[in-house]
Amino acid sequence: GITQSIVLGQRNAMSMRVLVGDEVGTSPGGVRASEKWIWLTTFRKNLTYGSTDPDVPDISELENNEKEAIDLIRGLDRPSREAERMTTILADLGRGFQAMKDLGTIVEDEDEEEEEESADKNGKDPPPDATRVSELLLTLRDFVGERIDYAKAFVAIGGLSLLLGGAAERVRIPRNVRSTCLRVLADLVNLNRSVQYSLLDNDGVRALAAIYFAEFVDAETNNNEGDDGKIRGRVVKTMGAAVCGHPGAERMFCTSPEARKVIESGVGMHQADESLPAPPVALRRQCLAFLCDLLGPAAAKRSSSDYGKRVERFTPVLEYIAGTMLDDESEPDWECRELTIKTLRYVARNERGAINDSMKETIGTCGTKRVEKMKALNRAESNASISEQNDEELYLWKTLTESLEKP
């Protein structure tokens, strides 16, 4: 049977390393053009394992446990409708990504017509377009889901590299497909522990960070993501799913200045010499939620011995959000203000002295202003949603104040 020891093979680990080269704007050394799409080449080769087609490359060097995992998906021993459908989905995904590689993004009508004509001549179905690729990715997520064996098989076949590679390719793969790759990856990591461990074991968080920073506005070309923050927000969500709940991963993330920069930039904490615009609200929410999880009560229990150090490393971020994300004038989004209050409250409760006098003064001044404003609200002229938000915020300010006043 398939054991817990199955992780990505050497080729798949190499694919992830390729993702964090210059192609996505991080480490030196460069990425050869032939390696840029290695994640797709690896995936399609692994998917054709066991084929009798003479044109299929020989990949007999796969490890036995990888072959066993792939056999499970392909249903070679006892084919079932489920296995056959899974194989079809994976093959169609491979063809869809291959078409993007060969022709550029396949969202233009002329590209689709050209590909359909080519497919007709070869007697084959045309490859799925970008919308269909996104649908196939979501169907794949439903198939793999919480099924441990299928998840391990998907990892062994190069599935994580496929999702990361698809998310990292900014030229030929459209944003909606890239975003769906990240959405599916985050869901799979959340649903399945083996996927989480495989992502962590193979430098996946570093690859995600590289994707995140590649989305920053280019000062010369102004080539950015739109800029609704969707790609970066989903990168952060995937990071949170991979890191939170795993003590070792949390510790490594929190001790890395480069990793912490993801959260810092996501809430708008830029360096003095940077000219980046304010992050979109969706990204701010996701980064605050990630920070809240890293400093929340569950994290405090998991890292009781070094929680104080963790808070200390995030003190610059805490000072920033205390000064900019508590007041509705500087932070109009209610969810961001709510997450900020919760994060500060958790820190005040779990680590005495972590909220310094300067932060206390800032919080106190803003709190007095906000409470007076909310109490003065005319409920008769306000809708129910605004009144509920006010009540919730009043309660949160009350609990934050009580936590700060405790000796």
mmCIF file of C-alpha atoms in Angstrom:
data_model
loop_
_atom_site.group_PDB
_atom_site.id
_atom_site.type_symbol
_atom_site.label_atom_id
_atom_site.label_comp_id
_atom_site.label_asym_id
_atom_site.label_seq_id
_atom_site.Cartn_x
_atom_site.Cartn_y
_atom_site.Cartn_z
ATOM 1 C CA GLY A 1 0.000 0.000 0.000
ATOM 2 C CA ILE A 2 0.894 3.647 -0.149
ATOM 3 C CA THR A 3 2.699 4.726 2.991
ATOM 4 C CA GLN A 4 3.004 8.032 4.835
ATOM 5 C CA SER A 5 6.578 8.360 3.578
ATOM 6 C CA ILE A 6 5.633 9.377 0.031
ATOM 7 C CA VAL A 7 6.839 12.909 -0.711
ATOM 8 C CA LEU A 8 7.873 14.649 -3.887
ATOM 9 C CA GLY A 9 10.491 12.847 -5.952
ATOM 10 C CA GLN A 10 13.815 14.444 -6.913
ATOM 11 C CA ARG A 11 12.489 15.801 -10.205
ATOM 12 C CA ASN A 12 9.542 17.466 -8.514
ATOM 13 C CA ALA A 13 11.757 19.026 -5.850
ATOM 14 C CA MET A 14 13.935 20.339 -8.660
ATOM 15 C CA SER A 15 10.850 21.845 -10.293
ATOM 16 C CA MET A 16 10.116 23.802 -7.126
ATOM 17 C CA ARG A 17 13.703 25.023 -6.953
ATOM 18 C CA VAL A 18 13.417 26.256 -10.525
ATOM 19 C CA LEU A 19 10.362 28.271 -9.511
ATOM 20 C CA VAL A 20 12.374 30.328 -7.037
ATOM 21 C CA GLY A 21 15.070 31.378 -9.488
ATOM 22 C CA ASP A 22 15.267 34.624 -11.464
ATOM 23 C CA GLU A 23 12.166 33.668 -13.420
ATOM 24 C CA VAL A 24 10.059 34.850 -10.510
ATOM 25 C CA GLY A 25 12.477 37.491 -9.361
ATOM 26 C CA THR A 26 14.362 36.199 -6.345
ATOM 27 C CA SER A 27 17.592 34.279 -6.108
ATOM 28 C CA PRO A 28 20.628 34.766 -8.357
ATOM 29 C CA GLY A 29 21.885 32.114 -10.703
ATOM 30 C CA GLY A 30 19.291 32.355 -13.457
ATOM 31 C CA VAL A 31 16.881 29.872 -14.969
ATOM 32 C CA ARG A 32 17.624 28.346 -18.342
ATOM 33 C CA ALA A 33 14.837 28.708 -20.899
ATOM 34 C CA SER A 34 14.598 24.927 -21.122
ATOM 35 C CA GLU A 35 13.865 24.767 -17.399
ATOM 36 C CA LYS A 36 11.230 27.495 -17.288
ATOM 37 C CA TRP A 37 8.348 25.076 -17.909
ATOM 38 C CA ILE A 38 9.973 22.030 -16.335
ATOM 39 C CA TRP A 39 7.030 21.709 -13.951
ATOM 40 C CA LEU A 40 4.757 21.029 -16.928
ATOM 41 C CA THR A 41 7.206 18.670 -18.637
ATOM 42 C CA THR A 42 7.611 16.662 -15.418
ATOM 43 C CA PHE A 43 3.876 16.494 -14.816
ATOM 44 C CA ARG A 44 3.036 15.288 -18.324
ATOM 45 C CA LYS A 45 5.832 12.717 -18.332
ATOM 46 C CA ASN A 46 4.731 11.318 -14.990
ATOM 47 C CA LEU A 47 1.120 11.184 -16.148
ATOM 48 C CA THR A 48 2.079 9.010 -19.119
ATOM 49 C CA TYR A 49 3.807 6.411 -16.922
ATOM 50 C CA GLY A 50 2.685 2.945 -17.997
ATOM 51 C CA SER A 51 1.715 4.064 -21.497
ATOM 52 C CA THR A 52 2.471 1.770 -24.469
ATOM 53 C CA ASP A 53 2.707 4.750 -26.837
ATOM 54 C CA PRO A 54 6.223 4.627 -28.393
ATOM 55 C CA ASP A 55 6.289 8.443 -28.498
ATOM 56 C CA VAL A 56 5.988 8.716 -24.728
ATOM 57 C CA PRO A 57 9.365 9.393 -23.029
ATOM 58 C CA ASP A 58 10.744 6.636 -20.837
ATOM 59 C CA ILE A 59 10.422 7.596 -17.175
ATOM 60 C CA SER A 60 11.200 4.172 -15.724
ATOM 61 C CA GLU A 61 13.543 5.861 -13.239
ATOM 62 C CA LEU A 62 10.564 6.732 -11.041
ATOM 63 C CA GLU A 63 10.783 5.352 -7.516
ATOM 64 C CA ASN A 64 8.557 2.352 -6.784
ATOM 65 C CA ASN A 65 6.391 4.255 -4.320
ATOM 66 C CA GLU A 66 5.837 6.996 -6.915
ATOM 67 C CA LYS A 67 4.822 4.418 -9.524
ATOM 68 C CA GLU A 68 2.425 2.866 -7.022
ATOM 69 C CA ALA A 69 0.865 6.244 -6.302
ATOM 70 C CA ILE A 70 0.469 7.028 -9.984
ATOM 71 C CA ASP A 71 -1.054 3.585 -10.593
ATOM 72 C CA LEU A 72 -3.706 4.444 -8.034
ATOM 73 C CA ILE A 73 -4.796 7.496 -10.014
ATOM 74 C CA ARG A 74 -4.614 5.772 -13.376
ATOM 75 C CA GLY A 75 -6.550 2.781 -12.093
ATOM 76 C CA LEU A 76 -4.288 0.385 -14.016
ATOM 77 C CA ASP A 77 -5.108 -2.649 -11.887
ATOM 78 C CA ARG A 78 -8.863 -2.251 -11.563
ATOM 79 C CA PRO A 79 -10.051 0.694 -13.632
ATOM 80 C CA SER A 80 -13.014 2.540 -12.163
ATOM 81 C CA ARG A 81 -15.098 5.419 -13.402
ATOM 82 C CA GLU A 82 -13.596 7.642 -10.734
ATOM 83 C CA ALA A 83 -10.013 6.754 -11.669
ATOM 84 C CA GLU A 84 -10.744 7.136 -15.375
ATOM 85 C CA ARG A 85 -12.311 10.543 -14.834
ATOM 86 C CA MET A 86 -9.384 11.622 -12.669
ATOM 87 C CA THR A 87 -6.961 10.567 -15.390
ATOM 88 C CA THR A 88 -8.959 12.492 -17.989
ATOM 89 C CA ILE A 89 -8.966 15.631 -15.844
ATOM 90 C CA LEU A 90 -5.207 15.456 -15.311
ATOM 91 C CA ALA A 91 -4.521 14.819 -18.994
ATOM 92 C CA ASP A 92 -6.761 17.732 -20.037
ATOM 93 C CA LEU A 93 -4.985 20.002 -17.563
ATOM 94 C CA GLY A 94 -1.663 19.026 -19.062
ATOM 95 C CA ARG A 95 -2.939 19.744 -22.588
ATOM 96 C CA GLY A 96 -4.423 23.070 -21.539
ATOM 97 C CA PHE A 97 -1.197 24.282 -19.951
ATOM 98 C CA GLN A 98 0.796 22.980 -22.921
ATOM 99 C CA ALA A 99 -1.371 25.041 -25.280
ATOM 100 C CA MET A 100 -0.690 28.145 -23.183
ATOM 101 C CA LYS A 101 3.010 27.437 -23.375
ATOM 102 C CA ASP A 102 2.963 26.902 -27.144
ATOM 103 C CA LEU A 103 0.601 29.682 -28.203
ATOM 104 C CA GLY A 104 0.545 32.180 -25.369
ATOM 105 C CA THR A 105 -2.551 32.669 -23.255
ATOM 106 C CA ILE A 106 -5.485 30.904 -24.886
ATOM 107 C CA VAL A 107 -8.162 33.417 -24.048
ATOM 108 C CA GLU A 108 -8.270 35.173 -27.407
ATOM 109 C CA ASP A 109 -10.797 33.904 -29.950
ATOM 110 C CA GLU A 110 -8.209 33.768 -32.708
ATOM 111 C CA ASP A 111 -5.941 31.545 -30.620
ATOM 112 C CA GLU A 112 -8.840 29.210 -29.802
ATOM 113 C CA GLU A 113 -9.864 28.984 -33.474
ATOM 114 C CA GLU A 114 -6.281 28.311 -34.546
ATOM 115 C CA GLU A 115 -5.901 25.547 -31.961
ATOM 116 C CA GLU A 116 -9.255 23.988 -32.889
ATOM 117 C CA GLU A 117 -8.258 23.857 -36.577
ATOM 118 C CA SER A 118 -4.951 22.235 -35.663
ATOM 119 C CA ALA A 119 -6.701 19.694 -33.435
ATOM 120 C CA ASP A 120 -9.222 18.833 -36.160
ATOM 121 C CA LYS A 121 -6.418 18.070 -38.594
ATOM 122 C CA ASN A 122 -4.862 15.687 -36.089
ATOM 123 C CA GLY A 123 -8.172 14.034 -35.300
ATOM 124 C CA LYS A 124 -7.997 15.067 -31.627
ATOM 125 C CA ASP A 125 -10.171 17.219 -29.381
ATOM 126 C CA PRO A 126 -8.915 20.791 -29.006
ATOM 127 C CA PRO A 127 -7.183 21.564 -25.709
ATOM 128 C CA PRO A 128 -9.312 23.192 -23.005
ATOM 129 C CA ASP A 129 -9.367 26.993 -22.975
ATOM 130 C CA ALA A 130 -8.434 29.124 -19.962
ATOM 131 C CA THR A 131 -11.937 29.066 -18.480
ATOM 132 C CA ARG A 132 -12.113 25.294 -18.826
ATOM 133 C CA VAL A 133 -8.655 24.904 -17.254
ATOM 134 C CA SER A 134 -9.891 26.819 -14.186
ATOM 135 C CA GLU A 135 -12.957 24.560 -14.010
ATOM 136 C CA LEU A 136 -10.771 21.458 -14.271
ATOM 137 C CA LEU A 137 -8.563 22.712 -11.448
ATOM 138 C CA LEU A 138 -11.587 23.123 -9.162
ATOM 139 C CA THR A 139 -12.862 19.668 -10.134
ATOM 140 C CA LEU A 140 -9.423 18.280 -9.340
ATOM 141 C CA ARG A 141 -9.588 19.877 -5.896
ATOM 142 C CA ASP A 142 -12.916 18.123 -5.256
ATOM 143 C CA PHE A 143 -11.437 14.789 -6.352
ATOM 144 C CA VAL A 144 -8.310 14.997 -4.240
ATOM 145 C CA GLY A 145 -9.842 16.799 -1.270
ATOM 146 C CA GLU A 146 -9.494 14.835 1.939
ATOM 147 C CA ARG A 147 -8.572 11.536 0.252
ATOM 148 C CA ILE A 148 -5.117 10.745 1.544
ATOM 149 C CA ASP A 149 -4.188 8.223 -1.148
ATOM 150 C CA TYR A 150 -5.306 10.446 -3.993
ATOM 151 C CA ALA A 151 -3.493 13.411 -2.460
ATOM 152 C CA LYS A 152 -0.254 11.435 -2.217
ATOM 153 C CA ALA A 153 -0.673 10.266 -5.782
ATOM 154 C CA PHE A 154 -1.256 13.828 -6.961
ATOM 155 C CA VAL A 155 1.922 14.929 -5.164
ATOM 156 C CA ALA A 156 3.971 12.049 -6.591
ATOM 157 C CA ILE A 157 2.848 12.845 -10.115
ATOM 158 C CA GLY A 158 4.136 16.425 -9.790
ATOM 159 C CA GLY A 159 0.848 18.084 -8.871
ATOM 160 C CA LEU A 160 2.277 20.649 -6.454
ATOM 161 C CA SER A 161 4.821 21.774 -9.017
ATOM 162 C CA LEU A 162 2.009 22.046 -11.563
ATOM 163 C CA LEU A 163 -0.003 24.372 -9.310
ATOM 164 C CA LEU A 164 3.011 26.444 -8.258
ATOM 165 C CA GLY A 165 4.369 26.607 -11.796
ATOM 166 C CA GLY A 166 0.997 27.657 -13.172
ATOM 167 C CA ALA A 167 0.718 30.389 -10.539
ATOM 168 C CA ALA A 168 4.260 31.627 -11.208
ATOM 169 C CA GLU A 169 3.995 31.968 -14.994
ATOM 170 C CA ARG A 170 3.046 35.617 -15.579
ATOM 171 C CA VAL A 171 3.480 35.886 -19.359
ATOM 172 C CA ARG A 172 1.528 33.070 -20.972
ATOM 173 C CA ILE A 173 -0.940 31.997 -18.293
ATOM 174 C CA PRO A 174 -3.861 34.391 -17.637
ATOM 175 C CA ARG A 175 -4.458 35.782 -14.160
ATOM 176 C CA ASN A 176 -7.721 33.913 -13.600
ATOM 177 C CA VAL A 177 -5.964 30.559 -14.125
ATOM 178 C CA ARG A 178 -3.015 31.599 -11.955
ATOM 179 C CA SER A 179 -5.407 32.675 -9.229
ATOM 180 C CA THR A 180 -7.290 29.374 -9.437
ATOM 181 C CA CYS A 181 -4.006 27.426 -9.140
ATOM 182 C CA LEU A 182 -3.355 29.202 -5.836
ATOM 183 C CA ARG A 183 -6.940 28.750 -4.656
ATOM 184 C CA VAL A 184 -6.780 25.005 -5.290
ATOM 185 C CA LEU A 185 -3.354 24.713 -3.655
ATOM 186 C CA ALA A 186 -4.564 26.537 -0.519
ATOM 187 C CA ASP A 187 -7.635 24.305 -0.285
ATOM 188 C CA LEU A 188 -5.638 21.104 -0.751
ATOM 189 C CA VAL A 189 -3.110 22.153 1.895
ATOM 190 C CA ASN A 190 -5.982 22.930 4.275
ATOM 191 C CA LEU A 191 -7.804 19.682 3.585
ATOM 192 C CA ASN A 192 -4.921 17.250 3.512
ATOM 193 C CA ARG A 193 -1.989 17.034 5.904
ATOM 194 C CA SER A 194 0.163 15.048 3.456
ATOM 195 C CA VAL A 195 -0.100 17.864 0.896
ATOM 196 C CA GLN A 196 0.878 20.386 3.585
ATOM 197 C CA TYR A 197 3.958 18.368 4.568
ATOM 198 C CA SER A 198 5.016 17.875 0.945
ATOM 199 C CA LEU A 199 4.781 21.595 0.245
ATOM 200 C CA LEU A 200 6.859 22.400 3.336
ATOM 201 C CA ASP A 201 9.423 19.678 2.674
ATOM 202 C CA ASN A 202 10.148 20.918 -0.829
ATOM 203 C CA ASP A 203 10.709 24.644 -0.343
ATOM 204 C CA GLY A 204 7.152 25.487 -1.363
ATOM 205 C CA VAL A 205 6.849 28.469 0.977
ATOM 206 C CA ARG A 206 9.918 30.061 -0.598
ATOM 207 C CA ALA A 207 8.400 29.484 -4.042
ATOM 208 C CA LEU A 208 5.199 31.165 -2.855
ATOM 209 C CA ALA A 209 7.160 34.146 -1.532
ATOM 210 C CA ALA A 210 8.858 34.475 -4.906
ATOM 211 C CA ILE A 211 5.466 34.521 -6.642
ATOM 212 C CA TYR A 212 4.255 37.142 -4.163
ATOM 213 C CA PHE A 213 7.110 39.581 -4.698
ATOM 214 C CA ALA A 214 7.023 39.109 -8.482
ATOM 215 C CA GLU A 215 3.578 40.745 -8.411
ATOM 216 C CA PHE A 216 4.892 44.080 -7.141
ATOM 217 C CA VAL A 217 4.507 47.064 -9.399
ATOM 218 C CA ASP A 218 7.433 47.465 -11.790
ATOM 219 C CA ALA A 219 8.383 51.144 -11.627
ATOM 220 C CA GLU A 220 9.514 51.201 -15.263
ATOM 221 C CA THR A 221 6.885 49.099 -17.042
ATOM 222 C CA ASN A 222 4.019 49.499 -14.543
ATOM 223 C CA ASN A 223 3.374 45.826 -15.172
ATOM 224 C CA ASN A 224 1.341 44.834 -12.133
ATOM 225 C CA GLU A 225 -1.512 42.524 -11.257
ATOM 226 C CA GLY A 226 -4.375 44.735 -11.929
ATOM 227 C CA ASP A 227 -4.150 45.745 -9.050
ATOM 228 C CA ASP A 228 -6.822 44.110 -6.927
ATOM 229 C CA GLY A 229 -4.323 42.141 -4.845
ATOM 230 C CA LYS A 230 -5.988 38.854 -5.748
ATOM 231 C CA ILE A 231 -2.851 36.928 -6.656
ATOM 232 C CA ARG A 232 -0.871 38.170 -3.657
ATOM 233 C CA GLY A 233 -3.834 37.602 -1.350
ATOM 234 C CA ARG A 234 -4.131 33.995 -2.448
ATOM 235 C CA VAL A 235 -0.387 33.497 -2.083
ATOM 236 C CA VAL A 236 -0.654 34.702 1.531
ATOM 237 C CA LYS A 237 -3.665 32.465 2.148
ATOM 238 C CA THR A 238 -1.725 29.458 0.847
ATOM 239 C CA MET A 239 1.277 30.359 2.996
ATOM 240 C CA GLY A 240 -0.965 30.572 6.052
ATOM 241 C CA ALA A 241 -2.512 27.191 5.299
ATOM 242 C CA ALA A 242 0.934 25.623 4.901
ATOM 243 C CA VAL A 243 2.590 27.240 7.909
ATOM 244 C CA CYS A 244 -0.047 27.680 10.622
ATOM 245 C CA GLY A 245 -0.531 24.657 12.872
ATOM 246 C CA HIS A 246 2.933 23.269 12.114
ATOM 247 C CA PRO A 247 5.245 24.389 14.977
ATOM 248 C CA GLY A 248 8.467 23.984 13.018
ATOM 249 C CA ALA A 249 7.136 25.802 9.958
ATOM 250 C CA GLU A 250 5.748 28.614 12.112
ATOM 251 C CA ARG A 251 9.085 29.010 13.857
ATOM 252 C CA MET A 252 11.046 29.136 10.596
ATOM 253 C CA PHE A 253 8.620 31.614 9.041
ATOM 254 C CA CYS A 254 8.616 33.946 12.029
ATOM 255 C CA THR A 255 12.417 33.948 12.374
ATOM 256 C CA SER A 256 12.981 34.781 8.693
ATOM 257 C CA PRO A 257 13.148 38.528 7.929
ATOM 258 C CA GLU A 258 12.376 37.779 4.270
ATOM 259 C CA ALA A 259 9.245 35.819 5.205
ATOM 260 C CA ARG A 260 8.032 38.513 7.582
ATOM 261 C CA LYS A 261 8.323 41.043 4.749
ATOM 262 C CA VAL A 262 5.361 39.339 3.089
ATOM 263 C CA ILE A 263 3.109 40.361 5.975
ATOM 264 C CA GLU A 264 4.802 43.743 6.398
ATOM 265 C CA SER A 265 4.304 44.724 2.767
ATOM 266 C CA GLY A 266 0.806 43.256 2.694
ATOM 267 C CA VAL A 267 -0.438 45.583 5.430
ATOM 268 C CA GLY A 268 1.280 48.565 3.791
ATOM 269 C CA MET A 269 4.439 48.791 5.857
ATOM 270 C CA HIS A 270 6.912 49.858 3.151
ATOM 271 C CA GLN A 271 10.468 51.067 3.435
ATOM 272 C CA ALA A 272 11.202 54.807 3.305
ATOM 273 C CA ASP A 273 12.726 54.578 -0.188
ATOM 274 C CA GLU A 274 9.828 52.553 -1.673
ATOM 275 C CA SER A 275 7.167 54.174 -3.836
ATOM 276 C CA LEU A 276 4.628 51.345 -3.841
ATOM 277 C CA PRO A 277 0.917 52.090 -3.655
ATOM 278 C CA ALA A 278 -1.182 51.116 -0.645
ATOM 279 C CA PRO A 279 -2.065 47.407 -0.741
ATOM 280 C CA PRO A 280 -5.641 46.559 -1.797
ATOM 281 C CA VAL A 281 -8.121 45.777 0.967
ATOM 282 C CA ALA A 282 -8.304 42.057 0.112
ATOM 283 C CA LEU A 283 -4.555 41.734 0.610
ATOM 284 C CA ARG A 284 -4.600 43.711 3.854
ATOM 285 C CA ARG A 285 -7.302 41.423 5.242
ATOM 286 C CA GLN A 286 -5.440 38.260 4.306
ATOM 287 C CA CYS A 287 -2.150 39.445 5.823
ATOM 288 C CA LEU A 288 -3.857 40.547 9.038
ATOM 289 C CA ALA A 289 -5.615 37.174 9.273
ATOM 290 C CA PHE A 290 -2.241 35.426 8.827
ATOM 291 C CA LEU A 291 -0.632 37.629 11.495
ATOM 292 C CA CYS A 292 -3.579 36.996 13.830
ATOM 293 C CA ASP A 293 -3.113 33.227 13.435
ATOM 294 C CA LEU A 294 0.640 33.447 14.062
ATOM 295 C CA LEU A 295 0.152 35.462 17.257
ATOM 296 C CA GLY A 296 -3.185 34.050 18.438
ATOM 297 C CA PRO A 297 -3.918 31.862 21.496
ATOM 298 C CA ALA A 298 -3.439 28.565 19.650
ATOM 299 C CA ALA A 299 -0.023 29.700 18.398
ATOM 300 C CA ALA A 300 0.877 30.847 21.919
ATOM 301 C CA LYS A 301 0.239 27.312 23.213
ATOM 302 C CA ARG A 302 2.203 25.671 20.392
ATOM 303 C CA SER A 303 5.191 27.982 20.859
ATOM 304 C CA SER A 304 5.009 28.689 24.585
ATOM 305 C CA SER A 305 8.793 28.630 24.977
ATOM 306 C CA ASP A 306 9.526 31.209 22.270
ATOM 307 C CA TYR A 307 6.236 33.090 21.903
ATOM 308 C CA GLY A 308 7.804 36.217 23.435
ATOM 309 C CA LYS A 309 10.558 36.182 20.816
ATOM 310 C CA ARG A 310 7.969 35.719 18.085
ATOM 311 C CA VAL A 311 6.020 38.760 19.275
ATOM 312 C CA GLU A 312 9.238 40.764 19.518
ATOM 313 C CA ARG A 313 10.055 40.023 15.876
ATOM 314 C CA PHE A 314 6.634 41.258 14.813
ATOM 315 C CA THR A 315 6.720 44.376 17.027
ATOM 316 C CA PRO A 316 7.375 46.750 14.074
ATOM 317 C CA VAL A 317 4.254 45.381 12.367
ATOM 318 C CA LEU A 318 2.217 45.640 15.568
ATOM 319 C CA GLU A 319 3.304 49.259 16.019
ATOM 320 C CA TYR A 320 2.375 50.009 12.419
ATOM 321 C CA ILE A 321 -1.108 48.499 12.525
ATOM 322 C CA ALA A 322 -1.788 50.086 15.922
ATOM 323 C CA GLY A 323 -1.044 53.475 14.395
ATOM 324 C CA THR A 324 -2.793 53.056 11.032
ATOM 325 C CA MET A 325 -5.446 50.325 11.155
ATOM 326 C CA LEU A 326 -7.573 51.047 14.220
ATOM 327 C CA ASP A 327 -9.205 54.319 13.160
ATOM 328 C CA ASP A 328 -11.907 54.324 10.492
ATOM 329 C CA GLU A 329 -10.374 57.439 8.932
ATOM 330 C CA SER A 330 -7.063 55.731 8.147
ATOM 331 C CA GLU A 331 -8.547 52.211 7.743
ATOM 332 C CA PRO A 332 -12.117 52.349 6.363
ATOM 333 C CA ASP A 333 -12.486 48.571 6.100
ATOM 334 C CA TRP A 334 -14.314 47.097 9.090
ATOM 335 C CA GLU A 335 -12.791 43.611 8.788
ATOM 336 C CA CYS A 336 -9.266 45.034 8.832
ATOM 337 C CA ARG A 337 -10.023 47.051 11.972
ATOM 338 C CA GLU A 338 -11.599 43.986 13.601
ATOM 339 C CA LEU A 339 -8.559 41.789 12.839
ATOM 340 C CA THR A 340 -6.202 44.497 14.108
ATOM 341 C CA ILE A 341 -8.012 44.781 17.448
ATOM 342 C CA LYS A 342 -8.105 40.983 17.832
ATOM 343 C CA THR A 343 -4.396 40.633 17.086
ATOM 344 C CA LEU A 344 -3.417 43.319 19.595
ATOM 345 C CA ARG A 345 -5.755 41.814 22.175
ATOM 346 C CA TYR A 346 -4.241 38.340 21.741
ATOM 347 C CA VAL A 347 -0.734 39.711 22.168
ATOM 348 C CA ALA A 348 -1.727 41.733 25.250
ATOM 349 C CA ARG A 349 -3.279 38.637 26.839
ATOM 350 C CA ASN A 350 -0.571 36.140 25.982
ATOM 351 C CA GLU A 351 2.614 38.182 26.445
ATOM 352 C CA ARG A 352 2.718 40.709 29.265
ATOM 353 C CA GLY A 353 4.708 43.801 28.397
ATOM 354 C CA ALA A 354 4.673 43.096 24.657
ATOM 355 C CA ILE A 355 2.486 46.157 24.045
ATOM 356 C CA ASN A 356 4.909 48.965 24.904
ATOM 357 C CA ASP A 357 3.961 52.343 26.371
ATOM 358 C CA SER A 358 4.047 54.073 23.011
ATOM 359 C CA MET A 359 1.608 51.546 21.531
ATOM 360 C CA LYS A 360 -0.613 51.777 24.597
ATOM 361 C CA GLU A 361 -0.833 55.541 24.200
ATOM 362 C CA THR A 362 -1.658 55.223 20.499
ATOM 363 C CA ILE A 363 -4.270 52.559 21.158
ATOM 364 C CA GLY A 364 -5.781 54.513 24.048
ATOM 365 C CA THR A 365 -6.118 57.733 22.061
ATOM 366 C CA CYS A 366 -7.690 55.976 19.094
ATOM 367 C CA GLY A 367 -9.919 53.841 21.331
ATOM 368 C CA THR A 368 -11.361 56.851 23.148
ATOM 369 C CA LYS A 369 -12.131 58.528 19.826
ATOM 370 C CA ARG A 370 -13.721 55.421 18.295
ATOM 371 C CA VAL A 371 -15.858 54.591 21.344
ATOM 372 C CA GLU A 372 -17.212 58.145 21.553
ATOM 373 C CA LYS A 373 -18.029 58.111 17.843
ATOM 374 C CA MET A 374 -19.802 54.741 18.006
ATOM 375 C CA LYS A 375 -21.812 55.631 21.096
ATOM 376 C CA ALA A 376 -22.988 58.801 19.355
ATOM 377 C CA LEU A 377 -24.374 56.784 16.442
ATOM 378 C CA ASN A 378 -28.069 57.430 15.773
ATOM 379 C CA ARG A 379 -29.371 53.857 15.546
ATOM 380 C CA ALA A 380 -32.744 54.986 14.241
ATOM 381 C CA GLU A 381 -31.060 56.349 11.129
ATOM 382 C CA SER A 382 -28.533 53.514 10.712
ATOM 383 C CA ASN A 383 -29.099 50.192 9.004
ATOM 384 C CA ALA A 384 -28.902 46.943 10.963
ATOM 385 C CA SER A 385 -25.523 45.962 9.534
ATOM 386 C CA ILE A 386 -23.815 49.182 10.663
ATOM 387 C CA SER A 387 -25.373 48.879 14.123
ATOM 388 C CA GLU A 388 -24.162 45.286 14.478
ATOM 389 C CA GLN A 389 -20.641 46.260 13.430
ATOM 390 C CA ASN A 390 -20.638 49.073 15.959
ATOM 391 C CA ASP A 391 -21.762 46.753 18.737
ATOM 392 C CA GLU A 392 -19.086 44.223 17.821
ATOM 393 C CA GLU A 393 -16.371 46.885 17.655
ATOM 394 C CA LEU A 394 -17.442 48.355 21.005
ATOM 395 C CA TYR A 395 -17.137 44.900 22.551
ATOM 396 C CA LEU A 396 -13.701 44.345 20.972
ATOM 397 C CA TRP A 397 -12.446 47.706 22.245
ATOM 398 C CA LYS A 398 -13.731 46.838 25.717
ATOM 399 C CA THR A 399 -11.855 43.498 25.755
ATOM 400 C CA LEU A 400 -8.691 45.088 24.317
ATOM 401 C CA THR A 401 -8.743 47.795 26.966
ATOM 402 C CA GLU A 402 -9.257 45.246 29.748
ATOM 403 C CA SER A 403 -6.336 43.171 28.452
ATOM 404 C CA LEU A 404 -4.062 46.210 28.375
ATOM 405 C CA GLU A 405 -5.044 47.263 31.922
ATOM 406 C CA LYS A 406 -4.242 43.904 33.497
ATOM 407 C CA PRO A 407 -0.928 43.973 35.421
#
